[in-house]
Short mmCIF file of C-alpha atoms in Angstrom, two decimals:
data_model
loop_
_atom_site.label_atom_id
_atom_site.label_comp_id
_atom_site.label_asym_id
_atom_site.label_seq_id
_atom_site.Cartn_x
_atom_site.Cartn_y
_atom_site.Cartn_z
CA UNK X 1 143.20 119.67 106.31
CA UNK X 2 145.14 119.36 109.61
CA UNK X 3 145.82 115.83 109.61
CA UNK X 4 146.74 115.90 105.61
CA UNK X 5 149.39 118.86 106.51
CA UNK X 6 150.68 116.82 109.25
CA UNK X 7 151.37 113.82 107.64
CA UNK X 8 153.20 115.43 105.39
CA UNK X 9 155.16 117.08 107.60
CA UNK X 10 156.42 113.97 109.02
CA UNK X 11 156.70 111.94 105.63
CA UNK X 12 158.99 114.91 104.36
CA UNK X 13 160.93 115.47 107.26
CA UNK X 14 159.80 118.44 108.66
CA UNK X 15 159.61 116.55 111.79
CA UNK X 16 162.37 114.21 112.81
CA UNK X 17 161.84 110.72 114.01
CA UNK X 18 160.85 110.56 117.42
CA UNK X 19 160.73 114.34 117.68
CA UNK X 20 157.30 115.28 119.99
CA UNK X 21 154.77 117.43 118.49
CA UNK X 22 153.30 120.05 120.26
CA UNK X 23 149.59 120.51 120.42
CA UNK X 24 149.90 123.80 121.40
CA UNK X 25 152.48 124.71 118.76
CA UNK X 26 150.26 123.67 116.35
CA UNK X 27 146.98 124.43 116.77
CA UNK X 28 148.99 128.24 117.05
CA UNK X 29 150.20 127.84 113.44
CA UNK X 30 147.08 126.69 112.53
CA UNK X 31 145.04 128.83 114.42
CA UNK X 32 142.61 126.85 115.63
CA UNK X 33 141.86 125.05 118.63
CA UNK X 34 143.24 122.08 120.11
CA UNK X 35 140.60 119.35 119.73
CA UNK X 36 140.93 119.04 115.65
CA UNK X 37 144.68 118.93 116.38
CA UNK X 38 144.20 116.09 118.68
CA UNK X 39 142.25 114.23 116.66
CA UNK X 40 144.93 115.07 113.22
CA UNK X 41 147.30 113.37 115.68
CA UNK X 42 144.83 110.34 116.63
CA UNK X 43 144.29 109.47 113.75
CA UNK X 44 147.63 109.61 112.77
CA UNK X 45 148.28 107.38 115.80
CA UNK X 46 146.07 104.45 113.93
CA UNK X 47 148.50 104.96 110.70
CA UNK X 48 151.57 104.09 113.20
CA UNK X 49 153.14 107.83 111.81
CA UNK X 50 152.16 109.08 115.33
CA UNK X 51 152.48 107.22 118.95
CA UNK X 52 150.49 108.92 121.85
CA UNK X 53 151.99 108.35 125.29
CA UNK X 54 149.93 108.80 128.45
CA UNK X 55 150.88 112.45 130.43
CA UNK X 56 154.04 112.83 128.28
CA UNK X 57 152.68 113.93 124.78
CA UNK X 58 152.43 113.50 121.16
CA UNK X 59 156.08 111.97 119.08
CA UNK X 60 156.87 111.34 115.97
CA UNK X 61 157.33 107.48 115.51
CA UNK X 62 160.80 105.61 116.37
CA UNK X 63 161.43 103.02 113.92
CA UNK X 64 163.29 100.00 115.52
CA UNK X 65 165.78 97.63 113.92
CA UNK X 66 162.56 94.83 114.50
CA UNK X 67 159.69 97.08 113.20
CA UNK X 68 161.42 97.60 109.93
CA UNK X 69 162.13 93.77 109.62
CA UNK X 70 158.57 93.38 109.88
CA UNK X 71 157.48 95.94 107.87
CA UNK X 72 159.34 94.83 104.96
CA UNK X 73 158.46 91.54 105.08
CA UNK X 74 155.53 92.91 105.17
CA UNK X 75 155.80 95.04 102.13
CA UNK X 76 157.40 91.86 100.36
CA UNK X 77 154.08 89.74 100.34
CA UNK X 78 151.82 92.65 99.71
CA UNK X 79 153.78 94.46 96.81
CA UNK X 80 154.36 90.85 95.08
CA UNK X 81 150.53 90.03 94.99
CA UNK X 82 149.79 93.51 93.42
CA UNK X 83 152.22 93.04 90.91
CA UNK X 84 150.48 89.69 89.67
CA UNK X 85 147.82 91.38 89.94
CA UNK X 86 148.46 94.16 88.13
CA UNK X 87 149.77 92.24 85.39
CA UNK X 88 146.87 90.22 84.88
CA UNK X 89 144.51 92.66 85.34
CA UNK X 90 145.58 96.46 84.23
CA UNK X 91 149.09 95.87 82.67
CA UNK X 92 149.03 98.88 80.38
CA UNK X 93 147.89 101.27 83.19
CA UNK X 94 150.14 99.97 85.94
CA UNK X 95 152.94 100.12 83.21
CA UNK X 96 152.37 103.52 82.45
CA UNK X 97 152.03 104.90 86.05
CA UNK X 98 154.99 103.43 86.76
CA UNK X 99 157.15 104.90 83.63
CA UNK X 100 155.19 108.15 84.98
CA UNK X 101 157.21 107.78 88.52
CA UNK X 102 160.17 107.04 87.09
CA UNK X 103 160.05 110.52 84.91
CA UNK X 104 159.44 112.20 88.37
CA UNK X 105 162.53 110.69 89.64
CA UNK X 106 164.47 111.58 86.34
CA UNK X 107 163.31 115.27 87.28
CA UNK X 108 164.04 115.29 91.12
CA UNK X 109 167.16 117.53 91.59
CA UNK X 110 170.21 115.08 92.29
CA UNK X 111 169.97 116.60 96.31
CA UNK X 112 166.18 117.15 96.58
CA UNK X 113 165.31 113.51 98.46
CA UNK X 114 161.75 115.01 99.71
CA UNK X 115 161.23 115.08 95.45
CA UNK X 116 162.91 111.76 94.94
CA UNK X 117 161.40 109.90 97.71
CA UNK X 118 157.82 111.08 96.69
CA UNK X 119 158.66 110.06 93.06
CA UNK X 120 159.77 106.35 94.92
CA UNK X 121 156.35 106.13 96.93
CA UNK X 122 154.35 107.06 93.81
CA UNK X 123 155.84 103.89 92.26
CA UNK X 124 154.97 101.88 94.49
CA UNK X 125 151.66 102.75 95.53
CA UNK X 126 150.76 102.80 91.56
CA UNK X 127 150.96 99.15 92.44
CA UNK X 128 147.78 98.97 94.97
CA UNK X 129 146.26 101.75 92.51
CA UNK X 130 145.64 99.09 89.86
CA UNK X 131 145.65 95.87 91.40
CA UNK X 132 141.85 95.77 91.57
CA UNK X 133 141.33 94.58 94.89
CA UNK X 134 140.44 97.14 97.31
CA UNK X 135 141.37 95.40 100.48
CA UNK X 136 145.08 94.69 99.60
CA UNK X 137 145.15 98.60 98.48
CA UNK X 138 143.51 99.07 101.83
CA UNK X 139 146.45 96.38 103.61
CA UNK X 140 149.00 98.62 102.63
CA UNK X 141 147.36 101.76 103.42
CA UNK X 142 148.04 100.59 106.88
CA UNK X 143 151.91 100.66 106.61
CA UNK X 144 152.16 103.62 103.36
CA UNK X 145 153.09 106.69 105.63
CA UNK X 146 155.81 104.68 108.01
CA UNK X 147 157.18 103.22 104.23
CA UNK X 148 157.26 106.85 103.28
CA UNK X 149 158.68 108.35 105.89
CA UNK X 150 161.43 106.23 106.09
CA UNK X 151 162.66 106.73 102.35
CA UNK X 152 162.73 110.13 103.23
CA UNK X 153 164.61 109.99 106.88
CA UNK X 154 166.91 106.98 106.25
CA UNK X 155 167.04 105.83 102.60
CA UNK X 156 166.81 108.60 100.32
CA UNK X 157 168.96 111.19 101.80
CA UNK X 158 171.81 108.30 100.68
CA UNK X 159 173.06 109.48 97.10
CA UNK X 160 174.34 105.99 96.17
CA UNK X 161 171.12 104.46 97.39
CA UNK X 162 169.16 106.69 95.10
CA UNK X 163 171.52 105.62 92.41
CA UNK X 164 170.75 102.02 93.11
CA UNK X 165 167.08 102.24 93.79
CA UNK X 166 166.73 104.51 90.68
CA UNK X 167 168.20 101.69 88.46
CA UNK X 168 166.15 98.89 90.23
CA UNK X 169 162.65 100.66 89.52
CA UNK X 170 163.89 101.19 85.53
CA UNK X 171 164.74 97.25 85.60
CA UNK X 172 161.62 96.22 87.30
CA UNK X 173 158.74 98.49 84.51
CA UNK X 174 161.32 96.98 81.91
CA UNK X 175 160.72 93.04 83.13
CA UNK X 176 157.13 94.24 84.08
CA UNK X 177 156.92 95.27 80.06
CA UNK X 178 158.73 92.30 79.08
CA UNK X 179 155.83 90.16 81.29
CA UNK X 180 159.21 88.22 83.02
CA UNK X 181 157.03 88.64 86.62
CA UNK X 182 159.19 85.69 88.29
CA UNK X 183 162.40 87.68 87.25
CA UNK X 184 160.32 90.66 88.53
CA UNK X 185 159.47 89.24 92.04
CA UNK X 186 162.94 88.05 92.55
CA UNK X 187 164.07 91.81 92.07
CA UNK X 188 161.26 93.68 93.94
CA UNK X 189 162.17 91.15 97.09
CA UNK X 190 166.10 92.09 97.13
CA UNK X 191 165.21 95.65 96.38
CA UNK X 192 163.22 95.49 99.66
CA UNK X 193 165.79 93.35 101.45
CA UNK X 194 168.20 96.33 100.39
CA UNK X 195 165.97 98.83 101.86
CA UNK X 196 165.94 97.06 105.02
CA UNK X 197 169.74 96.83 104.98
CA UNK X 198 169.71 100.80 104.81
CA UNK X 199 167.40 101.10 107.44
CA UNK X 200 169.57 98.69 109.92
CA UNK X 201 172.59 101.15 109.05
CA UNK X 202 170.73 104.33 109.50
CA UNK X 203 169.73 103.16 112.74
CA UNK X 204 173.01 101.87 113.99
CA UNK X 205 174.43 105.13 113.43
CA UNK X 206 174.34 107.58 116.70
CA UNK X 207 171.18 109.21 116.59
CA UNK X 208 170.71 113.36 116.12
CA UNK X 209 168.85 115.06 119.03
CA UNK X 210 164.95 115.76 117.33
CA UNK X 211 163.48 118.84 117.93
CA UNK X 212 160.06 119.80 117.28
CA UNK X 213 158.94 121.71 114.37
CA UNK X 214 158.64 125.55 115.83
CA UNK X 215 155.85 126.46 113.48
CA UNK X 216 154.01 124.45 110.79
CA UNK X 217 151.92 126.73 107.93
CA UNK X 218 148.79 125.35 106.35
CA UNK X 219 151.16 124.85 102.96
#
């Protein structure tokens, strides 16, 4: 699907932040007509990944030192809930999705941050996967591809940050197993906090011109 290949294309970093997406460009690669791309890139718009402005076009979101504040507190409340959640509820199966993600991050080349980063966002979402309440799975739906995105644009492309984060999500399935969930909260909140750090860096730093994607295969 259109919207499925363009998502990904934005989580992975095919398109920069704030880079503008052509309609025409795409519905070309895609060779089809406009109106499905327009509505990939609608509903992308509700997801946040996308922000439509009036007569100028399509872009890529532009995370601000603010929105990422928010959106890890954000992440904070929702991510400590499905953890007691998960541990009351499907302990051995969050466990083991999470020792899962952590393999895929063992096997993600030490420079491949697309690999890493969809290793990171596999543990994570393995959270809302188990939790057993569809409406905080559905809660953080609302913020998953901006979370995404981000590892890959600001946070994983940072060796010792990968480092770091890698030995955070070993500690937290180990105090998870252990069933230490206050121990486990406290880390999963600074390992959040840190993220947010990264991000504040990232986006101190001069920003790159974006450029759109020239083409953009069904892949």
């Amino acid at each position: 699907m259109i919207i499925d290949r363009l998502e990904r294309a934005i989580v992975e970093g095919e398109f920069g932040l704030g880079a503008m997406i052509s309609e025409e460009t795409l519905a070309k690669s895609f060779g089809v007509s406009r109106t499905p791309v327009r509505d990939a890139l609608a509903a992308l718009a509700g997801t946040g990944l996308v922000v439509i402005l009036n007569k100028k076009g399509s872009f890529v979101f532009q995370p601000t030192i603010e929105d990422t504040a928010i959106l890890c507190e954000y992440r904070t409340i929702l991510e400590i809930q499905a953890v007691r959640l998960c541990h009351a509820r499907a302990r051995t199966e969050a466990l083991a999705s999470w020792r899962e993600a952590i393999a895929e991050m063992d096997r993600a080349s030490t420079d491949d941050a697309v690999a890493y980063g969809r290793a990171d966002s596999r543990f994570h979402r393995a959270l809302f996967d188990h939790c057993g309440n569809a409406y905080l799975a559905d809660a953080y739906r609302l913020a998953a591809g901006k979370v995404a995105a981000l590892r890959t644009h600001l946070t994983a492309r940072s060796r010792p940050r990968r480092d770091t984060s890698y030995e955070e999500h070993r500690a937290m399935a180990d105090l998870f197993e252990a069933g230490d969930i206050p121990a486990l909260e406290t880390l999963l909140a600074e390992h959040i906090d840190r993220t947010r750090k990264v991000y504040w860096e990232a986006l101190a730093e001069p920003a790159a011109p974006v450029r759109p994607a020239l083409t953009l295969k069904e892949t």
